Tab-separated table of C-alpha atoms and ligand atoms in Angstrom:
chain	number	residue	atom	x	y	z
A	1	MET	CA	187.183	84.141	112.956
A	2	SER	CA	184.274	85.809	113.499
A	3	PHE	CA	184.248	89.244	113.242
A	4	GLN	CA	182.001	91.358	116.085
A	5	ASN	CA	184.428	94.740	116.865
A	6	ILE	CA	184.395	96.728	113.844
A	7	THR	CA	186.534	100.220	113.927
A	8	VAL	CA	186.114	103.222	111.678
A	9	ILE	CA	189.191	105.335	111.447
A	10	GLY	CA	187.681	108.876	109.703
A	11	ALA	CA	184.276	110.090	109.862
A	12	GLY	CA	184.004	112.251	106.151
A	13	THR	CA	181.393	110.968	103.422
A	14	MET	CA	182.840	107.251	103.211
A	15	GLY	CA	183.866	106.242	106.370
A	16	ASN	CA	179.867	107.378	108.101
A	17	GLY	CA	178.864	105.296	105.622
A	18	ILE	CA	180.809	102.275	106.536
A	19	ALA	CA	180.164	102.777	109.515
A	20	HIS	CA	176.446	103.085	108.950
A	21	VAL	CA	177.233	100.137	106.535
A	22	PHE	CA	178.058	98.161	109.323
A	23	ALA	CA	176.298	98.645	112.474
A	24	GLN	CA	173.449	97.913	109.960
A	25	TYR	CA	173.577	94.520	109.500
A	26	GLY	CA	174.815	93.868	113.173
A	27	PHE	CA	178.297	94.302	114.430
A	28	GLN	CA	179.519	97.200	117.036
A	29	VAL	CA	180.966	100.146	115.883
A	30	GLN	CA	183.431	102.580	116.696
A	31	LEU	CA	183.975	105.560	115.084
A	32	VAL	CA	187.374	107.405	115.131
A	33	ASP	CA	187.862	110.976	113.656
A	34	VAL	CA	190.644	113.562	115.328
A	35	GLN	CA	187.566	116.034	115.795
A	36	GLN	CA	184.457	116.323	117.463
A	37	ALA	CA	182.698	118.167	115.100
A	38	ALA	CA	183.432	115.006	112.809
A	39	LEU	CA	182.232	113.197	114.626
A	40	ASP	CA	179.074	114.717	115.767
A	41	LYS	CA	178.198	115.683	111.674
A	42	ALA	CA	178.816	111.881	110.801
A	43	LEU	CA	176.123	110.615	113.365
A	44	GLN	CA	173.492	112.987	111.800
A	45	THR	CA	174.046	112.202	107.933
A	46	ILE	CA	173.791	108.353	109.592
A	47	GLY	CA	170.662	109.755	111.416
A	48	LYS	CA	169.401	111.140	108.488
A	49	ASN	CA	170.181	108.247	105.841
A	50	VAL	CA	168.595	106.055	108.226
A	51	GLU	CA	166.157	107.403	108.775
A	52	ARG	CA	165.853	107.681	104.799
A	53	GLN	CA	166.330	103.805	104.670
A	54	VAL	CA	162.612	103.828	107.339
A	55	ALA	CA	161.142	105.767	104.679
A	56	LYS	CA	161.607	103.402	102.030
A	57	GLY	CA	161.155	100.136	104.237
A	58	VAL	CA	164.958	98.908	103.570
A	59	LEU	CA	164.615	99.231	108.134
A	60	SER	CA	162.038	98.867	110.216
A	61	GLU	CA	162.074	101.511	112.955
A	62	ALA	CA	163.470	99.148	115.784
A	63	ASP	CA	166.204	97.765	113.253
A	64	GLN	CA	166.844	102.088	112.517
A	65	LYS	CA	167.085	102.594	116.695
A	66	ALA	CA	169.051	99.481	117.194
A	67	THR	CA	171.349	100.750	114.181
A	68	LEU	CA	172.406	104.112	115.884
A	69	GLU	CA	172.935	102.035	119.306
A	70	ARG	CA	175.383	100.264	117.789
A	71	ILE	CA	177.623	102.808	116.619
A	72	GLN	CA	180.018	104.607	119.618
A	73	THR	CA	182.903	107.142	118.549
A	74	THR	CA	185.547	108.720	119.984
A	75	THR	CA	188.645	110.974	119.411
A	76	SER	CA	191.121	107.983	120.023
A	77	ILE	CA	193.108	106.237	117.900
A	78	ALA	CA	194.374	103.877	120.936
A	79	ASN	CA	191.362	103.192	122.341
A	80	GLY	CA	189.618	102.561	119.423
A	81	VAL	CA	191.108	100.080	118.343
A	82	ALA	CA	192.020	98.644	121.416
A	83	LYS	CA	189.038	95.789	121.081
A	84	ALA	CA	188.825	96.010	117.314
A	85	ASP	CA	188.322	92.412	114.844
A	86	LEU	CA	188.921	94.728	111.714
A	87	VAL	CA	189.230	97.719	111.426
A	88	VAL	CA	188.623	100.101	108.201
A	89	GLU	CA	190.464	102.779	107.751
A	90	ALA	CA	189.090	105.470	106.094
A	91	ALA	CA	190.918	108.951	106.452
A	92	THR	CA	191.667	111.675	104.259
A	93	GLU	CA	193.181	109.872	100.509
A	94	ASN	CA	197.213	111.396	101.871
A	95	LYS	CA	199.848	108.700	101.119
A	96	GLU	CA	202.067	109.928	104.317
A	97	LEU	CA	198.660	110.887	106.484
A	98	LYS	CA	197.880	106.966	106.282
A	99	LEU	CA	200.947	105.731	107.034
A	100	LYS	CA	201.257	107.406	110.429
A	101	ILE	CA	197.643	106.008	110.823
A	102	PHE	CA	198.447	102.325	110.530
A	103	LYS	CA	201.974	102.203	112.414
A	104	GLU	CA	199.362	103.584	115.491
A	105	ILE	CA	196.765	100.729	114.265
A	106	ASP	CA	199.102	98.889	114.119
A	107	GLN	CA	200.388	99.599	117.572
A	108	SER	CA	197.366	99.280	119.367
A	109	ALA	CA	195.301	97.436	117.525
A	110	PRO	CA	194.956	93.254	119.243
A	111	GLU	CA	197.153	90.818	117.326
A	112	ASN	CA	194.414	88.849	115.528
A	113	CYS	CA	192.709	92.382	114.076
A	114	ILE	CA	192.519	92.245	110.420
A	115	LEU	CA	193.361	95.833	109.168
A	116	ALA	CA	191.727	96.825	105.831
A	117	SER	CA	192.030	100.661	104.237
A	118	ASN	CA	189.277	101.785	102.108
A	119	THR	CA	191.686	104.162	99.795
A	120	SER	CA	190.856	104.547	95.857
A	121	SER	CA	194.728	104.819	94.678
A	122	ILE	CA	197.528	104.327	97.224
A	123	SER	CA	199.152	101.065	97.361
A	124	ILE	CA	198.012	98.721	100.090
A	125	THR	CA	201.485	96.752	100.157
A	126	ALA	CA	203.202	100.462	100.740
A	127	ILE	CA	200.241	100.569	103.677
A	128	ALA	CA	201.249	96.883	104.827
A	129	SER	CA	204.664	97.718	104.999
A	130	ALA	CA	204.428	100.471	107.699
A	131	THR	CA	203.127	97.856	110.297
A	132	SER	CA	204.251	94.873	112.054
A	133	ARG	CA	201.403	92.072	110.634
A	134	PRO	CA	201.471	92.590	106.308
A	135	ASN	CA	199.932	89.632	106.310
A	136	LYS	CA	196.608	90.831	107.583
A	137	VAL	CA	196.607	94.197	105.587
A	138	ILE	CA	194.221	94.165	102.839
A	139	GLY	CA	192.067	97.038	100.371
A	140	MET	CA	188.751	97.196	101.197
A	141	HIS	CA	187.484	100.459	98.923
A	142	PHE	CA	183.574	101.126	99.443
A	143	MET	CA	181.566	102.795	96.346
A	144	ASN	CA	179.443	106.150	97.642
A	145	PRO	CA	177.288	106.243	98.629
A	146	VAL	CA	178.325	103.654	100.857
A	147	PRO	CA	174.505	102.680	102.020
A	148	VAL	CA	173.429	102.034	97.835
A	149	MET	CA	176.439	100.852	96.230
A	150	LYS	CA	176.444	96.884	95.934
A	151	LEU	CA	180.745	96.903	95.366
A	152	VAL	CA	183.342	95.987	97.168
A	153	GLU	CA	186.458	95.761	95.738
A	154	ILE	CA	188.737	94.044	97.573
A	155	ILE	CA	192.900	94.892	96.974
A	156	ASN	CA	195.460	92.250	98.293
A	157	GLY	CA	198.704	93.766	98.964
A	158	TYR	CA	201.570	91.965	97.886
A	159	ALA	CA	202.116	89.883	101.060
A	160	THR	CA	198.189	89.648	101.948
A	161	ASP	CA	197.242	86.019	103.721
A	162	GLN	CA	194.197	84.114	101.489
A	163	THR	CA	192.615	83.470	104.886
A	164	VAL	CA	192.111	86.980	105.351
A	165	THR	CA	191.225	87.529	101.932
A	166	GLU	CA	188.462	84.661	102.356
A	167	GLN	CA	187.455	86.326	106.063
A	168	ILE	CA	186.923	89.389	104.466
A	169	VAL	CA	185.168	88.649	101.196
A	170	ALA	CA	182.874	86.462	103.357
A	171	LEU	CA	182.323	89.870	105.936
A	172	SER	CA	181.511	91.554	103.188
A	173	LYS	CA	178.537	89.509	101.602
A	174	GLN	CA	177.635	89.466	105.296
A	175	LEU	CA	176.557	93.053	104.527
A	176	ASN	CA	174.771	92.162	101.648
A	177	LYS	CA	177.937	93.764	99.056
A	178	VAL	CA	179.507	92.008	95.486
A	179	PRO	CA	182.642	91.393	97.116
A	180	CYS	CA	185.740	91.401	93.782
A	181	VAL	CA	188.926	90.578	94.863
A	182	VAL	CA	191.645	92.298	92.311
A	183	ASN	CA	195.803	92.410	93.024
A	184	ASP	CA	197.407	95.773	93.850
A	185	TYR	CA	198.523	97.742	91.332
A	186	PRO	CA	198.194	101.398	90.588
A	187	GLY	CA	194.400	102.897	90.654
A	188	PHE	CA	193.585	98.664	91.121
A	189	ILE	CA	190.260	98.005	88.644
A	190	ALA	CA	187.417	100.241	89.124
A	191	ASN	CA	190.119	103.243	89.349
A	192	LYS	CA	191.929	102.402	86.950
A	193	ILE	CA	189.050	102.197	84.481
A	194	LEU	CA	186.362	105.215	85.773
A	195	MET	CA	189.451	107.732	85.987
A	196	PRO	CA	190.372	107.517	82.524
A	197	MET	CA	186.674	107.826	81.150
A	198	ILE	CA	185.904	110.888	83.411
A	199	ASN	CA	190.004	112.329	82.426
A	200	GLU	CA	188.578	112.237	78.343
A	201	ALA	CA	185.215	113.741	78.987
A	202	ILE	CA	186.951	116.290	80.608
A	203	TYR	CA	189.293	116.551	77.940
A	204	SER	CA	186.208	116.478	75.464
A	205	LEU	CA	185.057	119.537	76.726
A	206	TYR	CA	188.351	121.457	77.404
A	207	GLU	CA	188.718	120.362	73.198
A	208	GLY	CA	185.160	122.011	72.459
A	209	ILE	CA	184.182	119.121	70.721
A	210	ALA	CA	180.902	119.098	72.788
A	211	GLY	CA	179.712	120.661	75.792
A	212	VAL	CA	178.646	119.378	79.627
A	213	GLU	CA	175.490	118.676	78.734
A	214	GLU	CA	175.556	116.762	76.227
A	215	ILE	CA	178.988	114.786	77.620
A	216	ASP	CA	176.658	114.123	80.091
A	217	THR	CA	173.630	113.570	78.471
A	218	ILE	CA	175.813	111.111	75.920
A	219	MET	CA	177.303	108.389	78.676
A	220	LYS	CA	173.803	108.894	80.627
A	221	LEU	CA	171.167	108.308	77.626
A	222	GLY	CA	173.360	106.311	75.242
A	223	MET	CA	175.369	103.528	78.346
A	224	ALA	CA	173.172	103.782	80.961
A	225	HIS	CA	175.633	105.334	83.416
A	226	PRO	CA	173.288	106.755	86.342
A	227	MET	CA	175.280	110.176	85.649
A	228	GLY	CA	177.163	111.279	83.116
A	229	PRO	CA	181.058	111.284	83.569
A	230	LEU	CA	181.633	115.506	84.227
A	231	GLN	CA	178.513	114.902	87.110
A	232	LEU	CA	180.464	111.993	88.559
A	233	ALA	CA	183.899	113.820	88.377
A	234	ASP	CA	181.689	116.256	90.583
A	235	PHE	CA	180.197	113.586	93.148
A	236	ILE	CA	183.376	112.224	93.539
A	237	GLY	CA	185.108	115.547	93.804
A	238	LEU	CA	187.598	117.278	90.928
A	239	ASP	CA	191.298	117.069	93.679
A	240	VAL	CA	190.129	113.220	94.266
A	241	CYS	CA	190.043	112.642	90.671
A	242	LEU	CA	192.953	114.389	89.843
A	243	SER	CA	195.242	113.001	92.751
A	244	ILE	CA	193.922	109.234	91.821
A	245	LEU	CA	195.234	109.818	87.850
A	246	GLN	CA	198.017	111.189	89.445
A	247	VAL	CA	198.820	108.086	91.170
A	248	LEU	CA	198.001	105.785	87.367
A	249	TYR	CA	200.580	108.264	85.523
A	250	ASP	CA	203.273	108.055	88.235
A	251	GLY	CA	202.598	104.480	88.459
A	252	TYR	CA	202.080	103.256	84.726
A	253	GLY	CA	204.239	105.998	83.700
A	254	ASN	CA	201.930	106.036	80.989
A	255	THR	CA	200.925	109.327	79.064
A	256	LYS	CA	197.102	108.269	78.567
A	257	TYR	CA	196.647	109.112	81.936
A	258	ALA	CA	197.877	112.066	82.040
A	259	PRO	CA	195.289	114.850	83.900
A	260	CYS	CA	193.794	116.910	81.216
A	261	PRO	CA	194.741	121.290	81.905
A	262	LEU	CA	191.505	122.066	82.645
A	263	LEU	CA	191.044	119.525	85.377
A	264	VAL	CA	194.234	120.888	87.089
A	265	ASN	CA	193.318	124.171	86.637
A	266	MET	CA	189.775	123.763	88.451
A	267	VAL	CA	191.730	122.128	91.590
A	268	THR	CA	194.221	124.939	91.471
A	269	ALA	CA	191.009	127.814	91.020
A	270	LYS	CA	189.440	125.525	94.130
A	271	LYS	CA	185.978	124.551	92.326
A	272	LEU	CA	185.808	121.512	93.618
A	273	GLY	CA	182.146	119.820	92.318
A	274	VAL	CA	179.373	118.831	95.047
A	275	LYS	CA	181.732	119.820	97.829
A	276	SER	CA	182.780	123.473	97.371
A	277	GLY	CA	179.670	124.166	95.565
A	278	GLU	CA	180.714	124.034	91.891
A	279	GLY	CA	182.507	122.626	89.795
A	280	PHE	CA	180.948	121.556	85.949
A	281	TYR	CA	177.687	121.900	87.590
A	282	LYS	CA	177.054	124.616	90.484
A	283	TYR	CA	175.166	123.304	93.378
A	284	SER	CA	172.500	124.668	96.163
A	285	PRO	CA	171.869	123.598	99.175
A	286	GLY	CA	168.901	121.400	99.318
A	287	SER	CA	168.168	121.779	95.167
A	288	LYS	CA	168.148	118.427	93.482
A	289	GLU	CA	168.598	120.556	89.702
A	290	LEU	CA	171.055	120.226	87.675
A	291	VAL	CA	173.064	123.398	86.721
A	292	VAL	CA	175.773	123.969	84.266
A	293	SER	CA	178.549	126.338	85.776
A	294	GLU	CA	178.235	129.257	84.310
A	295	ARG	CA	181.824	129.047	83.082
A	296	PHE	CA	180.608	126.105	80.730
A	297	LYS	CA	177.753	127.937	78.917
B	1	LIG	N1	172.416	106.146	102.221
B	1	LIG	C1	171.255	106.155	102.191
B	1	LIG	N2	170.447	105.971	100.656
B	1	LIG	C2	170.472	106.096	100.623
B	1	LIG	C3	171.775	107.455	99.853
B	1	LIG	C4	172.694	107.761	101.397
B	1	LIG	N3	173.600	108.497	101.781
B	1	LIG	N4	171.981	108.093	99.070
B	1	LIG	C5	171.022	107.811	98.211
B	1	LIG	N5	170.407	106.961	98.871
B	1	LIG	C6	168.852	105.946	98.578
B	1	LIG	C7	167.514	106.615	97.546
B	1	LIG	O1	167.268	107.248	99.093
B	1	LIG	C8	167.193	106.745	96.961
B	1	LIG	O2	166.620	105.092	97.106
B	1	LIG	P1	165.232	104.418	96.572
B	1	LIG	O3	165.659	103.983	95.154
B	1	LIG	O4	164.443	103.833	97.204
B	1	LIG	O5	164.372	105.702	96.877
B	1	LIG	C9	168.185	106.049	96.355
B	1	LIG	O6	169.806	105.689	96.259
B	1	LIG	C10	168.233	106.588	94.944
B	1	LIG	O7	168.920	107.982	95.489
B	1	LIG	P2	167.972	109.509	94.681
B	1	LIG	O8	166.787	109.120	94.547
B	1	LIG	O9	168.630	110.592	96.094
B	1	LIG	O10	168.793	109.773	93.667
B	1	LIG	P3	168.833	108.819	92.268
B	1	LIG	O11	168.394	107.921	92.036
B	1	LIG	O12	169.637	109.999	91.288
B	1	LIG	O13	170.481	108.349	92.845
B	1	LIG	C11	172.552	108.084	92.838
B	1	LIG	C12	171.899	108.745	93.446
B	1	LIG	C13	172.713	106.905	93.960
B	1	LIG	C14	174.036	109.340	93.829
B	1	LIG	C15	172.334	107.311	91.539
B	1	LIG	O14	173.021	109.097	90.771
B	1	LIG	C16	173.972	106.830	91.273
B	1	LIG	O15	174.736	105.240	91.271
B	1	LIG	N6	175.235	107.609	90.817
B	1	LIG	C17	176.593	106.935	90.505
B	1	LIG	C18	177.359	106.782	92.065
B	1	LIG	C19	178.934	106.365	91.526
B	1	LIG	O16	179.160	106.239	90.539
B	1	LIG	N7	179.207	105.899	92.734
B	1	LIG	C20	180.810	105.451	92.855
B	1	LIG	C21	181.345	106.561	92.870
B	1	LIG	S1	183.032	106.034	92.682
B	1	LIG	C22	183.879	106.260	94.550
B	1	LIG	O17	182.838	105.960	95.272
B	1	LIG	C23	184.886	105.176	94.519
B	1	LIG	C24	186.050	106.190	94.087
B	1	LIG	O18	187.450	105.251	94.443
B	1	LIG	C25	186.390	107.479	93.652
C-alpha cells in the first residue's frame, strides 16, 4: 500500500507537529480538531516552524509554500477521515476520549485505512478493541518537537498485522525518521525508562538532596542530555508526566513507579510547566532564559 492522504486528529502541540512533518515530506494532510480556534492556532504554529526551517536552510521557499498548501483543516472527524490511507490520532491523553474517537474514525474511514495513535502510554490493544479492525491499529509515538526529534516509537498492539507494522516502519523512514518497533505494555519503552528518571529527579528535589539547577546541570553536563530531567518534565507537562507514571504504577503494580508527592502537589496546584507558565522553572513569553521558580530557590 502506498500512502497519500494522511489525517491527523487533534491540533495541539503533537498534532500540529505531525501534520507539519507529513506535509513537509509530500503527503496530503487533513488536520482535524473539534475547535476551529485550535486549527487556526495550529496553522499559525506550523507557519512559524516552517519559517524557522527556511531560515536554517532546511527548506526552500518553494518547499515552504508547498508544505503549507498540503494541509487542509476540518472540524468533522467523519469528513476528515473519509479519504484517508492513514489516520494518526493525537488528541488529549484520555483513555475514554480516545476510545470514543477511534470508534468514530472506524465508522467513517475507508476499509483499508490504517489507524495509528500517538498515545504516550495508553494501551494500543485497548484502543484497537474499540474498532472493527484491530489488526490495522498501531502506535506511532512521535517525540516533541516533532519536526526536530528523529525517533518514532512504533507499538504493535496484540492483534496488529505484521504487514501493517512493516508499512508504518517504511512510512516513518519516508519522513526521515528512525522507527523502533516495540510491544504494547505500559509506557512502551520511551516512557517506561524516561518517566522513572524524571520521577527520581523530582524525588531528589523533594528529599532535599540537591536543588533544581544542580539536578539539571548534573544530568545535562554529566550525561550529555539536551535538557535536565526537571526542565524536560516542565517541557512535557507535569500533568502528562503524572498521568504516565500512574499508567506505569497501575499497569505493573510496582511501587518503583509511584509518583513523587511533590509532583502530585504541583499538578494539583496547576503548576504544569511551560504550558501554565511555571513548574520547576518560571517561563515568560519570548524569553529563553531559564529562571528557577521562587518556590525552589
Ligand atoms: N519546529 C522546527 N524546528 C524546531 C522546532 C520546531 N517546533 N523546535 C526547535 N527547532 C529547531 C531550531 O530551529 C534549531 O535548529 P538548528 O539546530 O538548525 O539551529 C533546533 O531545533 C534547536 O532548537 P533551539 O536552538 O531553539 O533550542 P535548543 O538547542 O535548546 O533545542 C530542543 C531545543 C530541540 C527542544 C532540545 O532542547 C531538546 O532536544 N530537548 C529534549 C527534547 C526531548 O527530550 N523530547 C522528547 C520529550 S518526550 C516526548 O515527546 C514523548 C512523551 O511521550 C512524553
